Coordinates of C-alpha atoms in Angstrom, one line a residue:
M1 CA -33.2 17.6 -19.2
T2 CA -33.1 14.3 -17.4
N3 CA -30.6 12.8 -20.1
Q4 CA -28.5 15.8 -19.6
K5 CA -28.4 15.2 -15.9
H6 CA -27.7 11.7 -16.4
R7 CA -24.7 12.5 -18.8
H8 CA -23.2 14.8 -16.2
S9 CA -23.4 12.4 -13.4
E10 CA -21.7 9.9 -15.5
A11 CA -19.0 12.4 -16.3
V12 CA -18.5 13.1 -12.6
Q13 CA -18.3 9.3 -11.9
A14 CA -15.7 9.0 -14.7
S15 CA -13.7 11.7 -13.1
F16 CA -13.1 10.0 -9.9
L17 CA -11.8 6.5 -8.8
T18 CA -12.7 4.5 -5.8
I19 CA -9.7 3.2 -4.2
V20 CA -9.6 0.4 -1.6
A21 CA -6.8 0.2 0.7
I22 CA -5.6 -2.8 3.0
S23 CA -2.4 -4.1 4.5
D24 CA -1.0 -6.4 7.0
T25 CA -3.5 -9.2 6.6
H26 CA -1.1 -12.0 7.5
E27 CA -2.7 -14.9 5.6
L28 CA -6.2 -13.8 6.8
H29 CA -7.0 -12.2 3.5
R30 CA -10.1 -14.6 3.0
E31 CA -11.7 -13.2 6.2
I32 CA -11.9 -9.7 4.7
N33 CA -15.1 -8.1 3.5
L34 CA -13.7 -6.1 0.9
P35 CA -15.9 -3.1 -0.5
P36 CA -15.9 -2.6 -4.6
G37 CA -13.6 0.0 -6.0
D38 CA -11.6 0.4 -9.2
L39 CA -8.2 0.2 -7.5
L40 CA -7.3 -2.3 -4.7
I41 CA -4.0 -1.4 -2.8
H42 CA -2.4 -3.8 -0.5
A43 CA 0.7 -2.5 1.1
G44 CA 2.5 -5.7 2.4
D45 CA 2.7 -8.3 4.8
F46 CA 0.1 -10.6 3.2
T47 CA 2.1 -13.6 4.6
M48 CA 3.2 -14.6 8.1
F49 CA 6.9 -15.1 7.9
S50 CA 6.3 -16.7 4.5
K51 CA 9.1 -19.4 3.9
S52 CA 7.6 -21.4 1.2
A53 CA 5.2 -20.6 -1.9
A54 CA 2.0 -21.9 -0.4
A55 CA 0.5 -18.9 1.3
I56 CA 1.6 -16.7 -1.5
L57 CA -0.2 -18.8 -4.2
D58 CA -3.3 -18.8 -2.0
F59 CA -3.1 -15.1 -1.8
N60 CA -2.7 -14.8 -5.6
E61 CA -5.6 -16.8 -5.9
W62 CA -7.6 -14.8 -3.9
L63 CA -6.7 -11.6 -5.7
G64 CA -7.9 -13.5 -8.8
E65 CA -11.3 -13.7 -7.5
L66 CA -11.9 -10.1 -6.7
P67 CA -13.7 -7.8 -8.9
H68 CA -11.4 -4.4 -8.6
R69 CA -10.1 -3.4 -12.0
V70 CA -6.7 -2.8 -11.1
K71 CA -4.8 -4.5 -8.0
L72 CA -1.3 -3.2 -6.9
V73 CA 0.6 -4.9 -4.3
V74 CA 3.8 -4.2 -2.5
P75 CA 5.5 -7.1 -0.3
G76 CA 6.4 -6.3 3.5
N77 CA 9.0 -7.5 5.9
H78 CA 7.3 -11.0 6.2
E79 CA 7.6 -11.8 2.7
F80 CA 11.1 -13.7 2.8
F81 CA 10.1 -16.1 0.1
L82 CA 9.7 -13.2 -2.4
E83 CA 12.9 -11.6 -1.5
A84 CA 15.1 -14.8 -1.6
D85 CA 14.6 -15.1 -5.4
P86 CA 13.4 -12.2 -7.6
S87 CA 11.8 -14.6 -10.2
R88 CA 9.2 -15.7 -7.6
R89 CA 7.4 -12.3 -8.0
R90 CA 5.9 -14.1 -10.8
L91 CA 3.9 -16.0 -8.3
I92 CA 1.7 -12.9 -7.9
S93 CA 0.1 -12.9 -11.4
N94 CA -3.2 -11.5 -10.6
A95 CA -1.9 -8.1 -9.3
T96 CA 1.0 -5.8 -10.3
M97 CA 3.6 -6.1 -7.9
L98 CA 5.5 -2.9 -7.1
I99 CA 9.3 -3.5 -5.7
N100 CA 11.0 -0.1 -5.8
E101 CA 9.4 0.9 -9.1
G102 CA 6.4 2.7 -10.6
I103 CA 3.4 2.4 -13.1
E104 CA 0.9 4.5 -14.4
V105 CA -2.5 3.1 -13.7
M106 CA -5.9 5.0 -14.9
G107 CA -4.4 8.3 -15.1
L108 CA -2.4 8.1 -11.9
K109 CA 1.3 7.6 -11.4
V110 CA 2.0 5.0 -8.7
W111 CA 5.4 4.2 -7.0
G112 CA 5.8 1.3 -4.7
S113 CA 8.4 0.0 -2.3
P114 CA 8.4 -2.9 0.3
T115 CA 11.4 -1.4 2.3
T116 CA 11.5 -0.9 6.2
Q117 CA 14.4 -0.1 8.2
L118 CA 14.0 -3.5 9.9
Y119 CA 17.4 -5.3 10.3
G120 CA 16.8 -8.9 9.3
G121 CA 13.3 -8.2 7.8
A122 CA 12.6 -9.0 4.3
F123 CA 13.4 -6.3 1.8
G124 CA 14.9 -4.4 4.9
L125 CA 17.6 -1.5 4.6
S126 CA 19.0 -0.9 7.9
H127 CA 21.4 1.8 7.0
P128 CA 19.8 5.3 6.8
L129 CA 22.2 6.2 3.8
D130 CA 20.9 3.3 1.8
R131 CA 17.2 4.3 2.4
T132 CA 18.2 7.9 1.3
K133 CA 19.7 6.7 -2.0
L134 CA 16.7 4.4 -2.6
Y135 CA 13.8 7.1 -1.8
A136 CA 15.8 9.6 -3.9
K137 CA 14.7 7.4 -6.9
I138 CA 10.9 8.4 -6.3
P139 CA 9.8 10.6 -9.2
D140 CA 8.4 14.3 -8.2
N141 CA 5.2 13.8 -10.2
V142 CA 3.9 10.6 -8.1
D143 CA 0.2 10.6 -7.3
I144 CA 0.1 7.7 -5.2
L145 CA 3.0 6.4 -3.1
I146 CA 2.7 2.8 -1.5
T147 CA 5.2 1.6 0.9
H148 CA 5.1 -1.0 3.6
G149 CA 6.5 1.1 6.2
P150 CA 5.3 4.5 7.5
P151 CA 7.0 7.8 7.4
Y152 CA 8.4 9.0 10.7
G153 CA 5.8 10.6 13.0
I154 CA 2.8 9.7 11.0
L155 CA 0.6 7.1 11.8
D156 CA 3.6 5.1 13.1
Q157 CA 2.9 4.8 16.8
A158 CA 0.7 2.3 18.7
P159 CA -1.3 4.1 21.4
G160 CA 0.4 4.3 24.9
T161 CA 4.2 3.6 23.4
E162 CA 7.0 6.3 22.7
H163 CA 8.3 4.0 19.7
H164 CA 8.0 5.4 16.3
A165 CA 8.1 2.7 13.6
G166 CA 8.2 5.3 10.7
C167 CA 11.5 6.2 8.7
Q168 CA 12.9 9.6 8.7
Q169 CA 14.3 9.0 5.3
L170 CA 11.1 8.1 3.9
L171 CA 9.4 11.2 5.4
D172 CA 12.0 13.5 3.8
A173 CA 10.9 11.7 0.4
V174 CA 7.4 12.4 1.0
L175 CA 7.7 16.0 1.9
R176 CA 9.9 16.4 -1.4
V177 CA 7.4 14.6 -3.6
R178 CA 4.1 15.5 -2.1
P179 CA 2.1 12.8 -3.3
R180 CA -1.7 13.1 -3.2
L181 CA -2.2 9.9 -1.4
H182 CA 0.2 7.7 0.6
V183 CA -0.7 4.2 1.8
F184 CA 1.4 2.0 4.1
G185 CA 0.9 -0.3 7.0
H186 CA 3.5 -2.3 9.0
A187 CA 2.7 -0.3 12.4
H188 CA -0.3 -2.5 13.5
G189 CA -1.4 -0.1 16.3
A190 CA -1.5 3.1 14.2
Y191 CA -4.1 2.3 11.7
G192 CA -6.1 5.3 10.5
I193 CA -6.0 8.5 8.4
F194 CA -4.1 11.8 8.4
D195 CA -4.7 14.5 6.2
T196 CA -2.4 17.5 5.3
L197 CA -2.5 20.1 2.9
D198 CA -0.6 18.2 0.3
T199 CA -1.0 14.5 1.2
L200 CA -3.6 12.2 2.4
F201 CA -1.8 9.4 4.7
I202 CA -3.4 6.0 5.2
N203 CA -2.2 3.3 7.5
A204 CA -4.1 0.5 6.3
A205 CA -2.7 -2.2 8.7
Q206 CA -5.8 -4.4 9.6
F207 CA -3.8 -6.9 11.8
G208 CA -4.2 -5.9 15.3
L209 CA -2.2 -6.1 18.4
D210 CA -4.1 -9.3 19.6
G211 CA -3.1 -11.3 16.5
D212 CA -6.5 -10.9 14.4
L213 CA -7.9 -8.6 11.8
E214 CA -9.2 -5.7 13.9
H215 CA -9.7 -3.1 11.1
P216 CA -11.7 -2.8 8.1
P217 CA -10.5 -1.8 4.6
I218 CA -10.2 1.8 3.9
S219 CA -12.3 3.2 0.8
L220 CA -12.0 6.6 -0.7
R221 CA -12.7 8.5 -3.8
I222 CA -9.7 10.4 -5.7
A223 CA -10.0 12.5 -8.7
R224 CA -8.1 11.3 -11.6
S225 CA -5.0 13.5 -12.8
S226 CA -5.8 16.1 -15.2

C-alpha cells in the first residue's frame, strides 16, 4: 500500500509543473532569491537602457547558473542592444528567447513578445493597427502567454494614479486566445496576481518605484496540458 501511495504521489507531481515568474530586474538579477521550479519565465527589462553587450552577457551567465530545467525570456523596452541587431539574440544562450514567436515546452504551448506601445522604446509599436496585426499571430491554443507589457486594465496601474500602462490591442488578443496563464511586467507599481475564469494574470515586475527590487519572484503550479 505504501508503494502504491508513493507511485500515486509521483504521478501527481509529474502532472504538474512549478513555474517561477520574474520581470523588470534591471541588472539586479544577482540580488534575486529565486525559488526552485521547472520553468523560469522572465518577462523582460533585464537591463537598464542597454546600449552594450556587457549587461546582457552577465544576465546570460547568471541564467546558466540557475537550476531550472527550462528558461524562457522575452526582452523589454530597455533591451535596445538586442533590438538593434537581430543576430545579437544569440548572446542569450542559456535560455530560449521569444520575440513574437512560440514554442512548446513540457507539454505547454507558449508564445512570447517584447512589444509595448512605447514610442522610442525597444521593440515598441506605437500604432494600434501595428499591434493588432502582431497580436493576431498569437495562436488560439496557447497555454502560456508572455509579454513585456500588460493588457489594458489588468495589473497595469500604479496605486494612486489614473494612468494605464496596458495595451487595448493586447487585451483584445488575450480575450480571444484565453491562455491559461499570462505573465508580463513593465508596470512597476502594479505587481501582483489577478485571476479570472479563463486566465491567471501575473505582473511579475520586481523593480519598484524607488529604483530597487521591491517584490519577490512569483511561484505557482500549473497542470500539464492533457
